[in-house]
Coordinates of N, CA and C in Angstrom, one line a residue:
M1 N 52.3 -91.1 106.0 CA 52.1 -92.2 105.2 C 50.4 -92.1 105.2
Q2 N 49.4 -92.1 106.2 CA 48.1 -92.2 106.0 C 47.4 -91.3 104.8
K3 N 48.2 -90.0 104.7 CA 47.8 -89.0 103.3 C 48.4 -89.7 102.4
K4 N 49.5 -90.5 101.9 CA 49.5 -91.1 100.8 C 48.5 -92.2 100.3
E5 N 48.2 -92.5 101.7 CA 46.9 -93.9 101.6 C 45.8 -93.4 101.2
M6 N 45.3 -92.4 101.6 CA 44.0 -91.7 101.4 C 44.1 -91.0 99.9
Y7 N 45.3 -90.4 99.5 CA 45.1 -89.9 98.4 C 45.2 -91.1 97.2
R8 N 46.2 -92.1 97.3 CA 45.9 -93.1 96.6 C 44.7 -93.9 96.2
R9 N 43.6 -94.1 97.3 CA 42.4 -94.2 97.2 C 41.5 -93.6 96.7
E10 N 41.9 -92.0 96.4 CA 41.0 -91.2 96.1 C 41.4 -91.2 94.6
C11 N 42.8 -91.5 94.3 CA 42.9 -91.2 92.5 C 42.3 -92.5 92.0
I12 N 42.1 -93.9 93.0 CA 41.7 -95.1 92.6 C 40.3 -94.8 92.0
V13 N 39.5 -94.1 92.9 CA 38.1 -93.9 92.9 C 37.7 -93.1 92.1
K14 N 38.6 -92.2 91.8 CA 38.3 -91.0 90.4 C 38.3 -92.2 89.1
A15 N 39.5 -92.8 89.2 CA 40.0 -93.6 87.9 C 38.6 -94.6 87.5
V16 N 38.3 -95.5 88.7 CA 36.8 -95.9 88.3 C 35.8 -95.3 88.0
L17 N 35.5 -94.0 88.4 CA 34.2 -93.4 88.1 C 34.5 -93.0 86.7
V18 N 35.8 -92.4 86.1 CA 36.1 -92.1 84.8 C 35.8 -93.2 83.8
V19 N 36.0 -94.3 84.1 CA 36.0 -95.4 83.3 C 34.3 -95.8 83.1
F20 N 33.8 -95.9 84.4 CA 32.5 -96.5 84.6 C 31.6 -95.2 83.5
C21 N 31.9 -94.0 83.5 CA 31.3 -93.1 82.8 C 31.7 -93.4 81.3
F22 N 32.6 -93.7 80.8 CA 33.0 -94.3 79.4 C 32.3 -95.5 79.2
V23 N 32.0 -96.0 80.1 CA 31.2 -97.4 79.6 C 29.8 -97.3 79.8
I24 N 29.4 -96.5 80.2 CA 27.9 -96.1 80.4 C 27.7 -95.2 79.1
S25 N 28.5 -94.4 78.7 CA 28.1 -93.9 77.4 C 28.2 -94.4 76.4
S26 N 29.4 -95.2 76.3 CA 29.7 -95.8 75.3 C 28.6 -96.8 74.9
C27 N 27.9 -97.3 75.7 CA 27.0 -98.6 75.7 C 25.3 -97.6 75.0
S28 N 25.5 -96.2 75.7 CA 24.4 -95.9 75.1 C 24.5 -95.2 73.8
L29 N 25.8 -94.7 73.0 CA 26.0 -94.6 71.7 C 25.8 -95.8 71.2
F30 N 26.3 -97.3 71.3 CA 26.1 -98.2 70.5 C 24.6 -98.7 70.7
A31 N 23.5 -98.4 71.7 CA 22.2 -98.7 71.4 C 21.6 -97.9 70.6
R32 N 22.2 -96.4 70.8 CA 21.3 -96.0 69.7 C 21.8 -95.8 68.3
E33 N 22.9 -96.9 68.1 CA 22.9 -97.1 66.6 C 22.6 -98.1 66.4
S34 N 22.2 -99.0 67.0 CA 21.3 -100.3 67.0 C 20.0 -100.5 66.5
I35 N 19.2 -98.9 67.0 CA 18.0 -98.8 66.7 C 17.7 -99.0 65.5
P36 N 16.8 -99.9 64.8 CA 16.3 -100.2 63.4 C 15.6 -99.5 62.7
Y37 N 15.0 -98.2 63.6 CA 14.1 -97.5 62.9 C 14.3 -95.8 63.1
L38 N 13.5 -94.8 62.4 CA 13.5 -93.5 63.0 C 12.1 -93.0 62.4
V39 N 11.4 -92.7 63.6 CA 9.9 -92.4 63.4 C 9.8 -90.7 63.8
N40 N 8.6 -90.1 62.9 CA 8.1 -89.1 63.6 C 6.9 -89.1 63.3
A41 N 6.0 -88.2 63.8 CA 4.5 -88.2 63.7 C 4.0 -86.6 63.9
E42 N 3.0 -86.4 63.6 CA 2.3 -85.2 64.0 C 0.6 -85.2 63.6
M43 N 0.0 -84.9 64.9 CA -1.3 -85.2 64.7 C -2.1 -84.1 63.9
V44 N -2.8 -84.8 63.2 CA -3.8 -83.3 62.5 C -5.2 -83.7 62.6
T45 N -5.9 -82.6 62.5 CA -7.6 -82.6 62.3 C -7.8 -82.4 61.2
E46 N -6.9 -82.1 60.3 CA -7.8 -81.8 58.8 C -6.6 -82.3 57.9
S47 N -7.1 -82.9 56.9 CA -6.1 -83.5 55.8 C -6.5 -83.6 54.4
E48 N -6.2 -83.6 53.4 CA -6.5 -83.8 52.2 C -6.4 -85.3 51.8
N49 N -5.4 -85.8 52.4 CA -4.8 -87.2 52.0 C -5.0 -88.4 52.8
C50 N -6.0 -88.0 54.0 CA -6.1 -89.2 55.0 C -7.4 -89.0 55.4
E51 N -8.1 -90.4 55.5 CA -9.5 -90.8 56.0 C -9.7 -90.7 57.7
F52 N -10.2 -89.7 57.8 CA -10.4 -90.0 59.5 C -12.0 -89.2 59.8
Q53 N -12.3 -89.4 60.7 CA -13.6 -88.4 61.1 C -13.2 -87.2 62.3
A54 N -12.5 -87.7 63.4 CA -11.9 -86.8 64.0 C -10.7 -86.6 64.1
A55 N -9.6 -87.4 64.2 CA -8.1 -87.1 64.1 C -7.2 -87.9 63.5
G56 N -6.2 -87.5 62.6 CA -5.4 -88.4 62.4 C -4.1 -88.2 62.5
L57 N -2.9 -89.5 62.4 CA -1.4 -89.0 62.6 C -0.8 -89.1 61.3
D58 N 0.0 -88.1 61.0 CA 0.4 -87.7 60.1 C 2.2 -88.4 60.4
L59 N 2.2 -89.6 59.8 CA 3.5 -90.8 60.2 C 4.3 -90.7 59.1
Y60 N 5.8 -90.7 59.8 CA 7.2 -91.1 59.0 C 7.8 -91.9 59.6
F61 N 7.9 -93.1 58.9 CA 8.8 -94.1 59.6 C 9.9 -94.6 58.6
F62 N 10.9 -94.3 59.3 CA 12.1 -95.0 58.3 C 12.6 -96.3 58.7
N63 N 12.7 -97.4 57.8 CA 13.5 -98.9 58.3 C 14.6 -98.5 58.1
R64 N 15.5 -98.8 59.0 CA 16.8 -98.8 59.2 C 17.7 -99.9 59.1
S65 N 16.9 -100.9 59.2 CA 17.5 -102.6 59.2 C 17.5 -103.0 58.0
E66 N 18.2 -104.1 57.7 CA 18.6 -104.3 56.5 C 17.4 -105.8 56.1
K67 N 16.0 -105.7 56.9 CA 15.2 -106.7 56.5 C 13.8 -106.1 56.2
A68 N 13.1 -106.4 55.3 CA 11.7 -105.8 55.2 C 10.9 -106.0 56.6
V69 N 10.3 -104.5 56.7 CA 9.3 -104.8 58.1 C 7.5 -105.1 57.6
L70 N 7.0 -105.9 58.1 CA 6.0 -106.2 57.7 C 4.4 -105.5 58.6
S71 N 5.1 -105.1 60.3 CA 4.4 -104.5 60.9 C 5.1 -103.8 62.1
F72 N 4.6 -102.8 62.7 CA 5.3 -102.3 63.7 C 4.6 -101.8 65.0
T73 N 4.6 -101.4 66.0 CA 3.5 -101.1 66.9 C 4.2 -99.4 67.6
L74 N 3.2 -98.8 67.5 CA 3.7 -97.4 67.8 C 3.3 -96.9 68.9
V75 N 4.0 -95.9 69.9 CA 3.5 -95.7 70.8 C 3.9 -94.2 71.2
F76 N 3.0 -93.5 72.1 CA 3.1 -91.9 71.9 C 1.9 -91.5 73.0
F77 N 2.3 -90.1 73.5 CA 1.4 -89.6 74.5 C 0.8 -88.3 74.0
L78 N -0.3 -88.2 74.0 CA -0.8 -86.8 73.6 C -1.3 -86.0 74.8
F79 N -1.1 -84.7 74.4 CA -1.4 -83.5 75.3 C -2.0 -82.4 74.7
D80 N -2.9 -81.4 75.5 CA -3.3 -80.6 74.7 C -2.1 -79.4 75.1
E81 N -2.6 -78.4 74.8 CA -1.6 -77.0 74.9 C -1.0 -77.0 76.5
D82 N -2.0 -77.2 77.7 CA -1.6 -76.7 78.7 C -1.4 -78.2 79.2
G83 N -0.8 -79.3 78.8 CA -0.1 -80.2 79.3 C -1.3 -81.2 79.8
E84 N -2.4 -81.1 79.6 CA -3.4 -82.2 80.0 C -3.5 -83.2 79.0
S85 N -3.9 -84.5 79.5 CA -4.2 -85.5 78.6 C -5.6 -85.2 77.9
I86 N -5.5 -86.2 76.7 CA -6.9 -86.1 75.9 C -8.1 -86.3 76.9
S87 N -9.2 -86.1 75.8 CA -10.6 -85.8 76.7 C -11.1 -86.8 77.4
D88 N -10.9 -88.3 77.6 CA -11.1 -89.6 78.2 C -10.1 -89.6 79.2
G89 N -9.1 -88.8 79.5 CA -8.2 -89.0 80.7 C -7.0 -89.8 80.4
R90 N -6.8 -90.2 79.1 CA -6.1 -91.4 78.8 C -5.0 -90.5 77.7
S91 N -3.9 -90.3 77.9 CA -2.7 -90.0 77.1 C -2.0 -91.0 76.5
N92 N -1.9 -92.1 76.9 CA -1.1 -93.1 76.3 C -1.5 -93.7 75.1
I93 N -1.1 -93.5 74.0 CA -1.7 -94.4 72.5 C -0.5 -95.2 72.0
V94 N -1.8 -96.4 71.7 CA -0.5 -97.3 71.4 C -1.3 -97.8 69.9
L95 N -0.7 -97.6 68.7 CA -1.4 -98.4 67.9 C -0.5 -99.3 66.8
S96 N -1.1 -100.3 65.9 CA -0.3 -101.3 65.3 C -0.7 -100.5 63.9
V97 N 0.6 -100.7 63.1 CA 0.7 -100.6 61.8 C 0.9 -101.3 61.0
K98 N 0.1 -102.2 60.2 CA 0.4 -103.2 59.3 C 0.7 -102.5 57.9
S99 N 2.2 -102.7 57.6 CA 2.6 -101.8 56.3 C 3.8 -102.6 56.0
R100 N 4.1 -103.0 54.9 CA 5.4 -103.5 54.5 C 6.2 -102.3 54.0
V101 N 7.5 -102.4 54.6 CA 8.2 -101.3 54.2 C 9.5 -101.9 54.3
E102 N 10.3 -101.9 53.0 CA 11.4 -102.3 52.4 C 12.5 -102.2 53.2
A103 N 13.7 -102.6 53.4 CA 15.0 -102.4 54.2 C 15.4 -101.1 53.3
G104 N 15.8 -100.3 54.5 CA 15.8 -98.5 53.7 C 14.8 -97.7 53.5
D105 N 14.0 -98.3 53.6 CA 12.6 -97.5 52.9 C 11.9 -96.6 53.7
V106 N 11.2 -95.7 53.4 CA 10.5 -94.8 54.2 C 9.1 -95.1 54.1
L107 N 8.2 -95.1 55.1 CA 6.7 -95.1 55.3 C 6.1 -93.8 55.5
E108 N 5.8 -93.1 54.7 CA 4.9 -91.7 55.0 C 3.6 -92.2 54.7
S109 N 2.8 -92.1 55.6 CA 1.6 -92.3 55.9 C 0.4 -91.6 56.9
C110 N -0.6 -91.7 56.4 CA -1.7 -91.2 57.6 C -2.4 -92.1 58.2
V111 N -2.4 -92.2 59.1 CA -3.2 -93.1 60.3 C -4.3 -92.5 61.1
S112 N -5.5 -92.9 61.1 CA -6.7 -92.5 61.8 C -6.5 -92.9 63.4
L113 N -7.0 -91.5 63.8 CA -6.9 -91.8 65.4 C -8.4 -91.8 65.8
D114 N -9.3 -92.2 65.1 CA -10.4 -92.1 65.6 C -11.1 -92.7 66.6
Q115 N -10.4 -94.0 67.1 CA -10.9 -94.7 67.9 C -10.6 -94.2 69.3
F116 N -9.7 -93.4 69.3 CA -9.2 -92.5 70.6 C -10.2 -91.1 71.0
F117 N -10.9 -91.3 70.1 CA -12.0 -89.5 70.1 C -13.1 -90.0 70.5
Y118 N -13.8 -89.4 71.5 CA -15.5 -89.5 71.3 C -16.0 -88.2 70.5
S119 N -15.2 -87.0 70.5 CA -15.8 -86.1 69.8 C -14.6 -85.7 68.7
I120 N -15.0 -84.7 67.8 CA -13.9 -83.9 67.2 C -13.2 -83.1 68.0
P121 N -11.6 -83.1 68.0 CA -11.2 -82.1 68.8 C -10.9 -80.8 68.2
E122 N -10.9 -79.5 69.0 CA -11.2 -78.2 68.1 C -9.7 -77.9 67.5
Y123 N -8.5 -78.5 67.9 CA -7.3 -78.6 67.5 C -6.5 -79.8 67.8
A124 N -5.3 -79.9 67.2 CA -4.5 -81.0 67.2 C -3.5 -81.1 68.8
Y125 N -3.6 -82.2 69.3 CA -2.8 -82.3 70.5 C -1.1 -82.2 70.2
D126 N -0.7 -81.9 71.1 CA 0.8 -82.3 71.0 C 1.4 -84.0 71.1
I127 N 2.3 -84.3 70.5 CA 2.8 -85.4 70.7 C 3.9 -85.6 71.5
D128 N 4.4 -86.2 72.4 CA 5.3 -86.6 73.4 C 5.7 -87.9 73.4
Y129 N 7.0 -88.1 73.7 CA 7.5 -89.6 73.8 C 7.1 -90.3 73.0
L130 N 7.2 -90.1 71.5 CA 7.0 -91.1 70.3 C 8.5 -92.3 70.2
Y131 N 7.4 -93.3 70.1 CA 8.7 -94.3 69.9 C 8.0 -95.5 69.1
V132 N 9.0 -96.9 68.8 CA 8.4 -97.9 68.2 C 8.8 -98.8 69.6
S133 N 7.5 -99.8 69.7 CA 7.8 -100.9 70.7 C 8.1 -102.1 70.3
R134 N 7.9 -102.4 69.0 CA 7.9 -103.7 68.5 C 8.1 -103.4 67.0
I135 N 8.7 -104.3 66.2 CA 8.7 -104.6 64.8 C 9.2 -105.8 64.6
E136 N 7.8 -106.4 63.7 CA 7.8 -107.7 62.9 C 8.5 -107.5 61.8
Y137 N 9.4 -108.5 61.4 CA 10.2 -108.6 60.1 C 9.4 -109.6 59.3
E138 N 10.1 -109.7 57.8 CA 9.5 -110.3 57.1 C 10.0 -112.0 57.2
D139 N 11.1 -112.2 57.8 CA 11.6 -113.6 58.0 C 11.1 -114.2 59.4
G140 N 10.3 -113.5 60.1 CA 9.7 -113.8 61.5 C 10.3 -113.4 62.8
E141 N 11.4 -112.6 62.5 CA 11.6 -112.3 63.5 C 11.3 -110.9 64.4
I142 N 11.1 -110.8 65.4 CA 10.9 -109.9 66.2 C 11.6 -108.7 67.0
W143 N 11.4 -107.4 66.8 CA 12.6 -106.5 67.7 C 11.8 -105.9 68.6
Q144 N 12.1 -105.6 69.8 CA 11.3 -105.3 70.7 C 12.0 -104.1 71.6
D145 N 11.1 -103.2 72.0 CA 11.9 -102.0 73.0 C 10.3 -101.8 73.5
P146 N 9.7 -102.6 74.6 CA 8.3 -102.3 75.2 C 8.1 -101.2 75.9
L147 N 9.3 -100.8 76.6 CA 9.4 -99.3 77.4 C 9.9 -98.1 76.7
G148 N 10.2 -98.3 75.4 CA 11.1 -97.0 74.8 C 12.4 -96.7 75.3
M149 N 13.2 -97.7 75.9 CA 14.4 -97.5 76.6 C 15.2 -96.8 75.5
L150 N 15.2 -97.1 74.4 CA 16.0 -96.9 73.0 C 15.5 -95.4 72.3
A151 N 14.3 -95.0 72.9 CA 14.0 -93.9 71.9 C 14.7 -92.9 72.1
L152 N 14.7 -92.3 70.7 CA 15.5 -91.0 70.4 C 15.0 -90.0 70.8

């Protein structure tokens, strides 16, 4: 009798774990579908279409929402080829981009990173963990993901 009870409890625990995993993965998929943007960027030290002294950021931002974006806050980390942070020891960069992006449209732009450098870097740094932490829409609504939990 005791073996049947242990087997029954084991089956219940396994069923609960399966349901739990399904719920967690479903929430994760739903959350990713609800992200109102796609973003990509690359640091550049030379560019013909961008004004900067030290470095710039070639930025791609796609507004997946159904509303016009007025501004957004971009967050990312910069590291050299050895994984070390940029010259002043700070690797976390937060940029506010004020640019109107219509619903379903793309913003392709170059943004100066001069404020983060004391001198011109010898080469472009690698970007890691790039995400948008805040979006301000034309209708006054604010979307936020301050820690980048939904970042792709």
